Amino acid sequence: MDGKELQHQYEAGERNFSGLKLLEIELLQLDFSDADFSHADLRQARLGRTHFCRANFANSDLSESILWGSDLREANLTRAQLREVDLSGAILANATLANANLVKASLCGVNLSHANLSAACLLEVDLRPTADQRTDLGQANLSQADLSYGLLSGTILRGANLSGAKLCRAKLGRDYRPGGFPTDLAEANLQGADLSYADLSGVNLKAADLRGADLTGTLLHQANLHQALMPDGLPHE
C-alpha cells in the first residue's frame, strides 16, 4: 500500500492500519490522528510534519524513520522500535513510550513533557537543543530508562522521574554554545540512578533527589546543588 491509498482510506473513515507493511512509505504534512498503526512495519518511512495525535503505534517498527516536526501528542508508542529515528522538533507531550527502543535516536528540540518513557532504551540518544528550541522532558517519567552515553546538554528535565535510570557516561554538562542553557534537573527524582562518570558540570540540580544515586566519577563542577538531597541522605547546603 502506498501513501496515497492509505490517505484515501483514512479520509474515507478507515482508522485500522494495524499490522500493515508500510516500509519506506511517505506521509508528509497529513493528518492521521487517532489512527491505529500497532504492529505495523514503518521502517525508513518519511512521516515529517504529519499529525498523529492519539495514534496507536504500540509494537510497531519505525526504525530509521523520519518524523521531524510531527505531532504525536498522546500517541501510544509502547514497545515501539524507534532505533535511529529522527524525531527532531516533534511534539510528544503526554505520549506513552514505555519500553520503547530509542537507541541512537535524534530527539533534538522535541517536546516530551509529561511523557511516559519508563524502562525505555535511549542509549546514545541525542537530546540537545536545536538552534531555536530546547528539548523538553519536564515532568516526564523516565524511571528505569537507559540513557547511558546520551547527549543531554541543555535539556529541560525539571521535575522528571529518573528513579533507577541509567545515565552512565551521559553528557549533561552546560551547553556552552552561544545562547546555550544549563541542563535543568531541578526537583528531579534521581533516586537510585546510575550517574557514574556522567558529566553534570554546571547542571541545575536544585532540590533534586539524589539519594541512593551512584556518583562514582561523576563531574559536578559548578553544578547547582542547593537543597538537593545527596546520596548520604542529608540535604546539601
Coordinates of C-alpha atoms in Angstrom, one line a residue:
M1 CA 0.0 0.0 0.0
D2 CA 1.4 3.4 -0.9
G3 CA 0.8 6.8 0.8
K4 CA -2.0 8.0 -1.5
E5 CA -4.0 4.8 -1.0
L6 CA -3.5 5.0 2.8
Q7 CA -4.6 8.6 2.8
H8 CA -7.6 7.8 0.7
Q9 CA -8.7 5.1 3.2
Y10 CA -8.2 7.4 6.1
E11 CA -10.3 10.2 4.6
A12 CA -13.0 7.6 3.9
G13 CA -13.2 6.9 7.6
E14 CA -10.8 3.9 8.0
R15 CA -8.6 4.0 11.1
N16 CA -7.4 0.5 11.5
F17 CA -4.0 0.0 9.8
S18 CA -2.7 -2.4 12.3
G19 CA -0.1 -4.9 11.2
L20 CA 0.4 -3.5 7.7
K21 CA 3.7 -3.5 5.9
L22 CA 4.4 0.2 5.1
L23 CA 8.1 0.1 4.6
E24 CA 9.5 3.4 3.2
I25 CA 6.0 4.9 2.9
E26 CA 5.8 8.7 2.6
L27 CA 3.1 10.6 4.6
L28 CA 4.2 14.2 4.7
Q29 CA 2.1 17.1 6.2
L30 CA -1.0 15.0 6.5
D31 CA -3.5 14.1 9.3
F32 CA -3.7 10.6 10.7
S33 CA -4.9 11.5 14.1
D34 CA -6.4 8.5 16.1
A35 CA -5.2 6.0 13.5
D36 CA -4.1 2.5 14.6
F37 CA -0.7 1.5 13.3
S38 CA 0.0 -1.0 16.0
H39 CA 2.3 -3.9 15.0
A40 CA 2.9 -2.1 11.6
D41 CA 6.2 -2.1 9.7
L42 CA 7.1 1.5 9.1
R43 CA 10.8 1.2 8.8
Q44 CA 12.5 4.0 6.9
A45 CA 9.2 5.8 6.5
R46 CA 9.0 9.5 5.8
L47 CA 6.4 11.0 8.1
G48 CA 7.5 14.6 8.6
R49 CA 5.2 17.3 9.9
T50 CA 2.2 14.9 10.0
H51 CA -0.5 14.8 12.7
F52 CA -0.5 11.6 14.6
C53 CA -2.3 12.8 17.7
R54 CA -3.5 9.9 19.9
A55 CA -2.4 7.5 17.2
N56 CA -1.5 3.9 18.3
F57 CA 2.0 2.8 17.3
A58 CA 2.3 0.1 20.0
N59 CA 4.7 -2.7 19.0
S60 CA 5.3 -1.0 15.6
D61 CA 8.7 -0.8 13.9
L62 CA 9.6 2.8 13.0
S63 CA 13.4 2.2 12.8
E64 CA 15.3 4.8 10.8
S65 CA 12.1 6.7 10.0
I66 CA 11.8 10.5 9.8
L67 CA 9.2 12.1 12.0
W68 CA 10.7 15.6 12.3
G69 CA 8.2 18.2 13.3
S70 CA 5.3 15.7 13.6
D71 CA 2.6 16.0 16.2
L72 CA 2.4 12.8 18.3
R73 CA 0.6 14.2 21.4
E74 CA -0.9 11.5 23.5
A75 CA 0.2 8.8 21.0
N76 CA 0.8 5.3 22.1
L77 CA 4.3 4.1 21.3
T78 CA 4.6 1.4 23.9
R79 CA 7.3 -1.1 23.0
A80 CA 7.8 0.6 19.6
Q81 CA 11.0 0.1 17.7
L82 CA 12.4 3.6 17.2
R83 CA 16.1 2.9 16.6
E84 CA 17.9 5.7 14.9
V85 CA 14.6 7.5 14.3
D86 CA 14.6 11.3 13.6
L87 CA 12.1 13.0 15.8
S88 CA 13.7 16.4 15.9
G89 CA 11.2 19.1 16.7
A90 CA 8.4 16.7 17.1
I91 CA 5.6 17.1 19.8
L92 CA 5.2 14.0 22.0
A93 CA 3.7 15.7 25.1
N94 CA 1.8 13.2 27.2
A95 CA 2.8 10.4 24.8
T96 CA 3.5 6.8 26.0
L97 CA 6.9 5.3 25.1
A98 CA 7.2 2.8 27.8
N99 CA 9.7 0.0 26.9
A100 CA 10.3 1.7 23.5
N101 CA 13.7 1.2 21.8
L102 CA 15.1 4.6 21.0
V103 CA 18.8 3.7 20.6
K104 CA 20.7 6.4 18.8
A105 CA 17.5 8.3 18.1
S106 CA 17.6 12.1 17.4
L107 CA 15.3 13.9 19.7
C108 CA 16.7 17.4 19.3
G109 CA 14.2 20.1 20.2
V110 CA 11.4 17.5 20.9
N111 CA 8.6 18.2 23.4
L112 CA 8.3 15.2 25.6
S113 CA 6.8 17.0 28.6
H114 CA 4.7 14.7 30.8
A115 CA 5.5 11.7 28.5
N116 CA 5.9 8.2 29.8
L117 CA 9.3 6.7 28.9
S118 CA 9.6 4.2 31.7
A119 CA 12.1 1.4 31.0
A120 CA 12.7 2.9 27.5
C121 CA 16.1 2.2 26.0
L122 CA 17.7 5.6 25.0
L123 CA 21.3 4.5 24.6
E124 CA 23.4 7.2 22.8
V125 CA 20.3 9.3 22.3
D126 CA 20.7 12.9 21.2
L127 CA 18.5 15.3 23.3
R128 CA 20.4 18.5 22.7
P129 CA 18.5 21.7 21.7
T130 CA 18.1 22.8 18.1
A131 CA 19.1 26.3 17.0
D132 CA 15.7 27.7 18.2
Q133 CA 14.2 25.1 20.6
R134 CA 15.2 23.3 23.7
T135 CA 14.3 19.6 24.3
D136 CA 11.6 19.5 27.0
L137 CA 11.2 16.4 29.2
G138 CA 9.8 18.3 32.1
Q139 CA 7.7 16.1 34.4
A140 CA 8.4 13.1 32.2
N141 CA 8.5 9.6 33.6
L142 CA 12.0 8.1 32.8
S143 CA 12.1 5.6 35.7
Q144 CA 14.4 2.6 34.9
A145 CA 15.2 4.1 31.4
D146 CA 18.6 3.7 30.0
L147 CA 20.2 7.0 28.8
S148 CA 23.8 5.8 29.0
Y149 CA 26.2 7.7 26.7
G150 CA 23.4 10.1 25.8
L151 CA 23.8 13.7 24.8
L152 CA 21.6 15.8 27.1
S153 CA 23.3 19.2 27.3
G154 CA 20.7 22.0 27.6
T155 CA 17.8 19.6 28.1
I156 CA 14.8 20.5 30.3
L157 CA 14.3 17.7 32.8
R158 CA 12.7 19.8 35.6
G159 CA 10.6 17.5 37.9
A160 CA 11.3 14.5 35.8
N161 CA 11.2 11.0 37.4
L162 CA 14.6 9.4 36.7
S163 CA 14.5 6.9 39.6
G164 CA 16.6 3.9 38.8
A165 CA 17.6 5.3 35.4
K166 CA 20.9 4.7 33.9
L167 CA 22.9 7.8 32.8
C168 CA 26.3 6.2 32.9
R169 CA 28.8 8.5 31.0
A170 CA 25.9 10.7 29.7
K171 CA 26.8 14.2 28.9
L172 CA 24.5 16.6 30.7
G173 CA 27.1 19.4 31.2
R174 CA 26.0 23.0 30.4
D175 CA 25.6 23.8 26.7
Y176 CA 28.3 26.4 26.2
R177 CA 27.3 27.3 22.6
P178 CA 26.2 30.9 22.1
G179 CA 22.8 31.3 23.7
G180 CA 23.2 27.9 25.3
F181 CA 21.4 26.9 28.6
P182 CA 22.4 24.7 31.5
T183 CA 20.6 21.3 31.7
D184 CA 17.7 21.7 34.1
L185 CA 17.2 18.8 36.6
A186 CA 15.7 21.0 39.3
E187 CA 13.3 19.0 41.5
A188 CA 14.0 15.8 39.5
N189 CA 13.8 12.4 41.2
L190 CA 17.2 10.7 40.7
Q191 CA 16.9 8.2 43.5
G192 CA 19.0 5.1 42.8
A193 CA 20.0 6.5 39.4
D194 CA 23.4 5.4 37.8
L195 CA 25.2 8.6 37.2
S196 CA 28.7 7.1 37.2
Y197 CA 31.2 9.0 35.1
A198 CA 28.4 11.3 33.8
D199 CA 29.2 15.0 33.2
L200 CA 26.9 17.2 35.2
S201 CA 29.1 20.3 35.1
G202 CA 27.0 23.4 35.5
V203 CA 23.8 21.4 35.7
N204 CA 20.8 22.8 37.7
L205 CA 20.1 20.2 40.4
K206 CA 18.3 22.5 42.8
A207 CA 16.1 20.5 45.1
A208 CA 16.8 17.3 43.2
D209 CA 16.7 13.9 45.0
L210 CA 19.9 12.1 44.5
R211 CA 19.6 9.6 47.4
G212 CA 21.0 6.2 46.5
A213 CA 22.4 7.5 43.2
D214 CA 25.8 6.2 42.0
L215 CA 28.1 9.3 41.6
T216 CA 31.3 7.3 41.0
G217 CA 33.5 9.5 38.9
T218 CA 30.6 12.0 38.2
L219 CA 31.6 15.5 37.3
L220 CA 29.7 18.1 39.3
H221 CA 31.8 21.2 38.7
Q222 CA 29.7 24.4 39.2
A223 CA 26.5 22.3 39.5
N224 CA 23.7 23.9 41.4
L225 CA 23.1 21.5 44.3
H226 CA 21.2 23.9 46.6
Q227 CA 18.6 22.0 48.7
A228 CA 19.5 18.8 46.8
L229 CA 19.2 15.5 48.7
M230 CA 22.6 13.8 48.3
P231 CA 23.3 10.0 48.4
D232 CA 24.1 10.2 52.2
G233 CA 20.5 11.3 52.7
L234 CA 21.5 14.7 54.0
P235 CA 20.3 17.9 52.3
H236 CA 23.1 19.8 50.5
E237 CA 23.6 23.3 51.9

